[in-house]
Each structure stands twice: as C-alpha cells, then as structure tokens.
mmCIF file of C-alpha atoms in Angstrom:
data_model
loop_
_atom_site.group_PDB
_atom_site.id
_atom_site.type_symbol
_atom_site.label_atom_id
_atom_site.label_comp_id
_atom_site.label_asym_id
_atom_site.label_seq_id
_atom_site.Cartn_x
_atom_site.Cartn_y
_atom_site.Cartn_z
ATOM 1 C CA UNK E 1 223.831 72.400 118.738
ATOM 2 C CA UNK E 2 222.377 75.093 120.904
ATOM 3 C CA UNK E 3 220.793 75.743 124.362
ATOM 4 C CA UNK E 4 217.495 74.675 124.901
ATOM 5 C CA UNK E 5 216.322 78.579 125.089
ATOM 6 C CA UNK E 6 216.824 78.613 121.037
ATOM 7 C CA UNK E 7 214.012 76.040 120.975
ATOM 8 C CA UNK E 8 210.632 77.052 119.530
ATOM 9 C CA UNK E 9 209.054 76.387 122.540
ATOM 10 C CA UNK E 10 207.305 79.977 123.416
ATOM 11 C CA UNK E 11 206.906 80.950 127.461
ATOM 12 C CA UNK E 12 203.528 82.255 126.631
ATOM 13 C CA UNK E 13 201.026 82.959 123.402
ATOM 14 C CA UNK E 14 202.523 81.270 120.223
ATOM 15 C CA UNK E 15 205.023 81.604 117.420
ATOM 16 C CA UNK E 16 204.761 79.999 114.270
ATOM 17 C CA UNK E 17 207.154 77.677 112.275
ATOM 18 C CA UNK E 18 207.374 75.702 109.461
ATOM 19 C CA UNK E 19 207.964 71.711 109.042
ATOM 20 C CA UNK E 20 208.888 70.269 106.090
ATOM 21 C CA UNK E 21 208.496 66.324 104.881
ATOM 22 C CA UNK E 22 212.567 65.702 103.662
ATOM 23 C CA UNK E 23 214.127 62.912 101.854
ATOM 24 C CA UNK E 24 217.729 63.224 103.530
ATOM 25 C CA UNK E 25 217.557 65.848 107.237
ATOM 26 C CA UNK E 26 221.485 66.003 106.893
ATOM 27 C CA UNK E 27 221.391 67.749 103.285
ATOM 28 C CA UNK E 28 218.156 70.119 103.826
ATOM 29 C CA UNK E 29 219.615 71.139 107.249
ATOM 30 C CA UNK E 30 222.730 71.698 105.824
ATOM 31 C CA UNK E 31 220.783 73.318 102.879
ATOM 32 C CA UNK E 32 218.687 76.143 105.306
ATOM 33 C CA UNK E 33 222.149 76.358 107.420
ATOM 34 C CA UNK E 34 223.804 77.783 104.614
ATOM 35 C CA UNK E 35 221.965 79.319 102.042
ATOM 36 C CA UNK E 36 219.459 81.339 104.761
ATOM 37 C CA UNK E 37 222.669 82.140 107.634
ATOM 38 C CA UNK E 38 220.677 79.314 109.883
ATOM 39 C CA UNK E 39 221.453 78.072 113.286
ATOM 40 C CA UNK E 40 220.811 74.572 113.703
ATOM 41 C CA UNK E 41 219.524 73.565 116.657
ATOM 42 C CA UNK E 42 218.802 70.366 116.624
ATOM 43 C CA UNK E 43 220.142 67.926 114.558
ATOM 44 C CA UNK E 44 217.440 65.780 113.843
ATOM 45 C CA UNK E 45 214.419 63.710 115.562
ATOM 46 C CA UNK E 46 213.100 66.083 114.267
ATOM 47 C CA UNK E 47 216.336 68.443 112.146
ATOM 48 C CA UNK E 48 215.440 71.940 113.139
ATOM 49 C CA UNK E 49 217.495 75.323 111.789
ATOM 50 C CA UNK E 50 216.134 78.681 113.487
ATOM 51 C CA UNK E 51 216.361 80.886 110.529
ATOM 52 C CA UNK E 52 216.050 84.782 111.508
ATOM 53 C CA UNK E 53 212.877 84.551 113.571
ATOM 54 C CA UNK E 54 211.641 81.322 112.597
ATOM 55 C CA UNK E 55 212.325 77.331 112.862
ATOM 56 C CA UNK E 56 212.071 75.314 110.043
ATOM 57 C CA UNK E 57 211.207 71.830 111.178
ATOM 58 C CA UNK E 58 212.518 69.003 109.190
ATOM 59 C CA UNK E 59 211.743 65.080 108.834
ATOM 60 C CA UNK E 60 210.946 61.989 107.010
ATOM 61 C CA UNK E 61 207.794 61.421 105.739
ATOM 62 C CA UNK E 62 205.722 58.769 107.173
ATOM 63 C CA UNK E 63 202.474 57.154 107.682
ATOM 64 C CA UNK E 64 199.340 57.542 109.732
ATOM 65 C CA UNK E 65 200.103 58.391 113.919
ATOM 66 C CA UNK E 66 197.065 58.604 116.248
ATOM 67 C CA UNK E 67 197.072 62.495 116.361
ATOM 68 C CA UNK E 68 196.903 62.646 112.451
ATOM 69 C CA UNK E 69 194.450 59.257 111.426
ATOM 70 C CA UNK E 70 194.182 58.949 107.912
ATOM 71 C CA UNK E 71 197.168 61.323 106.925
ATOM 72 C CA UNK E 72 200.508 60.602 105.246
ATOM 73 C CA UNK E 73 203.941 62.701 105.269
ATOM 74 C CA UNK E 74 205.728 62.589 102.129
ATOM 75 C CA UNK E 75 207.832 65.347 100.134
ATOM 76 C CA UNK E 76 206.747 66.615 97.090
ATOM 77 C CA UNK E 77 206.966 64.217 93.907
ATOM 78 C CA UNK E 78 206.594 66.991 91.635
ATOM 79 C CA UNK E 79 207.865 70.585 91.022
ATOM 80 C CA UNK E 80 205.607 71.505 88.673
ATOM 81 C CA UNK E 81 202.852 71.759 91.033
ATOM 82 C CA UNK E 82 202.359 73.448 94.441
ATOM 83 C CA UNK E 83 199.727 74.476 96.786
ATOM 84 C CA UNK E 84 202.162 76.663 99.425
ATOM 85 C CA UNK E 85 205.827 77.814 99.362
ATOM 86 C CA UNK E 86 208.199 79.774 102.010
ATOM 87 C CA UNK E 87 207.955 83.141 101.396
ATOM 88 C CA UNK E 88 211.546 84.894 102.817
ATOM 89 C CA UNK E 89 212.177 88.598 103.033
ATOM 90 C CA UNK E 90 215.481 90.166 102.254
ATOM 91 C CA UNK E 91 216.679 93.560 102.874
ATOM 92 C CA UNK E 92 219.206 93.170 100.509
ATOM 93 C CA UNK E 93 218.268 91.116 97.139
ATOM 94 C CA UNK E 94 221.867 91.601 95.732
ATOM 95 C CA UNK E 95 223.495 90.428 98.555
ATOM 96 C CA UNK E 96 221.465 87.883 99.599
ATOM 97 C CA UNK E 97 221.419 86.281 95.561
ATOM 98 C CA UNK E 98 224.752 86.383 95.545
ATOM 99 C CA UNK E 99 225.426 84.983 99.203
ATOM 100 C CA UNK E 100 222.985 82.073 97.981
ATOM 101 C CA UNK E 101 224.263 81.453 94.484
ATOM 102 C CA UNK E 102 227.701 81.288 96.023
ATOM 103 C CA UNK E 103 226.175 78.122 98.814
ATOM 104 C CA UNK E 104 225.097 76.468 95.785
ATOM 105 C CA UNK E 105 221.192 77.872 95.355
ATOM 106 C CA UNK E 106 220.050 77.140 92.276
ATOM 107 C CA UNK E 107 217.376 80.025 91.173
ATOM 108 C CA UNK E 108 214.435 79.469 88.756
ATOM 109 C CA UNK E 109 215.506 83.012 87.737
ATOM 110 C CA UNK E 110 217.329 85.971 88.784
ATOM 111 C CA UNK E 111 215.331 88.625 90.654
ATOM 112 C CA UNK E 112 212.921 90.897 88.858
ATOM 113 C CA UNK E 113 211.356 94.216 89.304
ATOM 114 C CA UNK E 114 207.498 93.773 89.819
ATOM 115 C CA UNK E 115 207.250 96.908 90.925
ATOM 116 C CA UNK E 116 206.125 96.776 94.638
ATOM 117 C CA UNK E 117 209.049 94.464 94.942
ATOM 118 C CA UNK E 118 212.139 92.582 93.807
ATOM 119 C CA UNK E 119 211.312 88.589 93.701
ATOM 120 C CA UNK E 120 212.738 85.699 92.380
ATOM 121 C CA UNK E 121 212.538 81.634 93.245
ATOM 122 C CA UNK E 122 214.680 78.751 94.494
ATOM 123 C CA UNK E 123 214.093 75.332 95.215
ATOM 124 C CA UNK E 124 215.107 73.305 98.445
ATOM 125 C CA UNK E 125 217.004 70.060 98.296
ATOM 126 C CA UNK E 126 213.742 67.994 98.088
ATOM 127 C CA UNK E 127 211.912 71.051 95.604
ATOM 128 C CA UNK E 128 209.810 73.012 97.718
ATOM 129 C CA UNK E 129 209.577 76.353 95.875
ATOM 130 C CA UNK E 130 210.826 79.698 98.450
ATOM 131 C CA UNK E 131 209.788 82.717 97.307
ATOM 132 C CA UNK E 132 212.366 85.558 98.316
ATOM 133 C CA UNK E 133 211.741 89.134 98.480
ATOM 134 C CA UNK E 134 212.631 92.597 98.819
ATOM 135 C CA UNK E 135 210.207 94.737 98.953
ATOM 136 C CA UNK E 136 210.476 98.166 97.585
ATOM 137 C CA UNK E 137 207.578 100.277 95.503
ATOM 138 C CA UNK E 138 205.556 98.535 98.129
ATOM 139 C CA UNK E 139 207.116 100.754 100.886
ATOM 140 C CA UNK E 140 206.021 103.412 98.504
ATOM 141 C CA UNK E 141 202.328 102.641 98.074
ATOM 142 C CA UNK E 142 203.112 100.826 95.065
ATOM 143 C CA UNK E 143 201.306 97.229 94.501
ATOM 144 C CA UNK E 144 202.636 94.123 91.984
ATOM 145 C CA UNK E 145 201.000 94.406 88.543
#
C-alpha cells in the first residue's frame, strides 16, 4: 500500500476516476495491477489501483444508501450489452498486447488498423469491455471510417 498523497483526493479543482461494481476486489485489483502496470493503493473498502493518471475504484455491489435512494450496485450480468466502457491509450499497441496477453488478458481480437488508430478490446474479470488504443492517422488528420 502507498502514502496517503497517491490518494485521489485533489488539493484543489477535481480529477476524475472510475469505480467499478466487482464480484471478487482481490482478483479485479490484482487484474488492473497487472495487466495496466497499476499501483494499488488501497486494498479494499473500497480496492483502488492508480493506473497512469487515474484511480480505478473497486467494490461490491449493493443496495440503496441515503446519498443514492432508489439505486442498486451490481456488475454487469451480461457481455453482450453495454452502455460505457474504459477507454485506455497506449503509446505502444505491440508492447502493451503483448505485456497484457502475457498477464493473462484475454482480447475479443487482436488490434486493427481503423485508420485514425490501432484498437482492439478486452474484458475485466467481472466483463466490463476496455477499449485500448493507439492512436495514429489521427495524429495525422486522419478520422476512423
């Protein structure tokens, strides 16, 4: 674990991160740990993994609190239907597919050329969908067909 100043816990203005509802925080910690170069820094209540120059947030699902009336946490029961994923940039695809094939990612695909960038997709322990990218025509003025 890591000093408090690792915490996403700005001194002024905001930053942005991303929680996640997870069946088991030990494997998707583990899982952002390794296949993104994480640093966890907390270990759970809730799990949290500063990933380049973001947190991902991670715990159980649960039911209704008084800040959230009327709302339930639960991961996905399907991944055949989504309505947001983590979208990661790379500078390296290669290395990065490799790096992440090698910690046990499992890719919908490898990556292909749309033109403004190379993309593929991976699943997290509990399915979310990440998107990762390395942009490329795009630095050119070239857009995705």
């Amino acid at each position: 674990m890591t000093a408090h100043g690792d915490l996403p816990a700005p001194q002024q203005g905001l930053l942005v991160t991303h929680f996640l509802t997870v069946r088991d925080k030990e494997r998707s910690r583990r899982f952002y740990a390794d296949v993104f170069g994480g640093e966890v820094v907390l270990e759970e209540n809730p799990a949290i993994v500063k990933v380049a120059n973001s947190w991902i947030i991670m715990n159980p699902g649960g039911g209704p609190t008084p800040d959230k009336p009327g709302v339930t946490l639960e991961a996905p029961k399907s991944t055949e239907r989504v309505s947001s994923f983590l979208n990661v940039r790379v500078a390296d695809m290669a290395a990065f597919h490799a790096h992440a094939v090698a910690k046990g990612a499992h890719f919908l695909t490898e990556p292909l050329d749309r033109g403004s960038e190379l993309r593929c997709y991976l699943r997290d322990p509990d399915g979310y969908l990440i998107e990762v990218g390395q942009s490329t025509g795009l630095l050119r003025g070239l857009h995705s067909d």
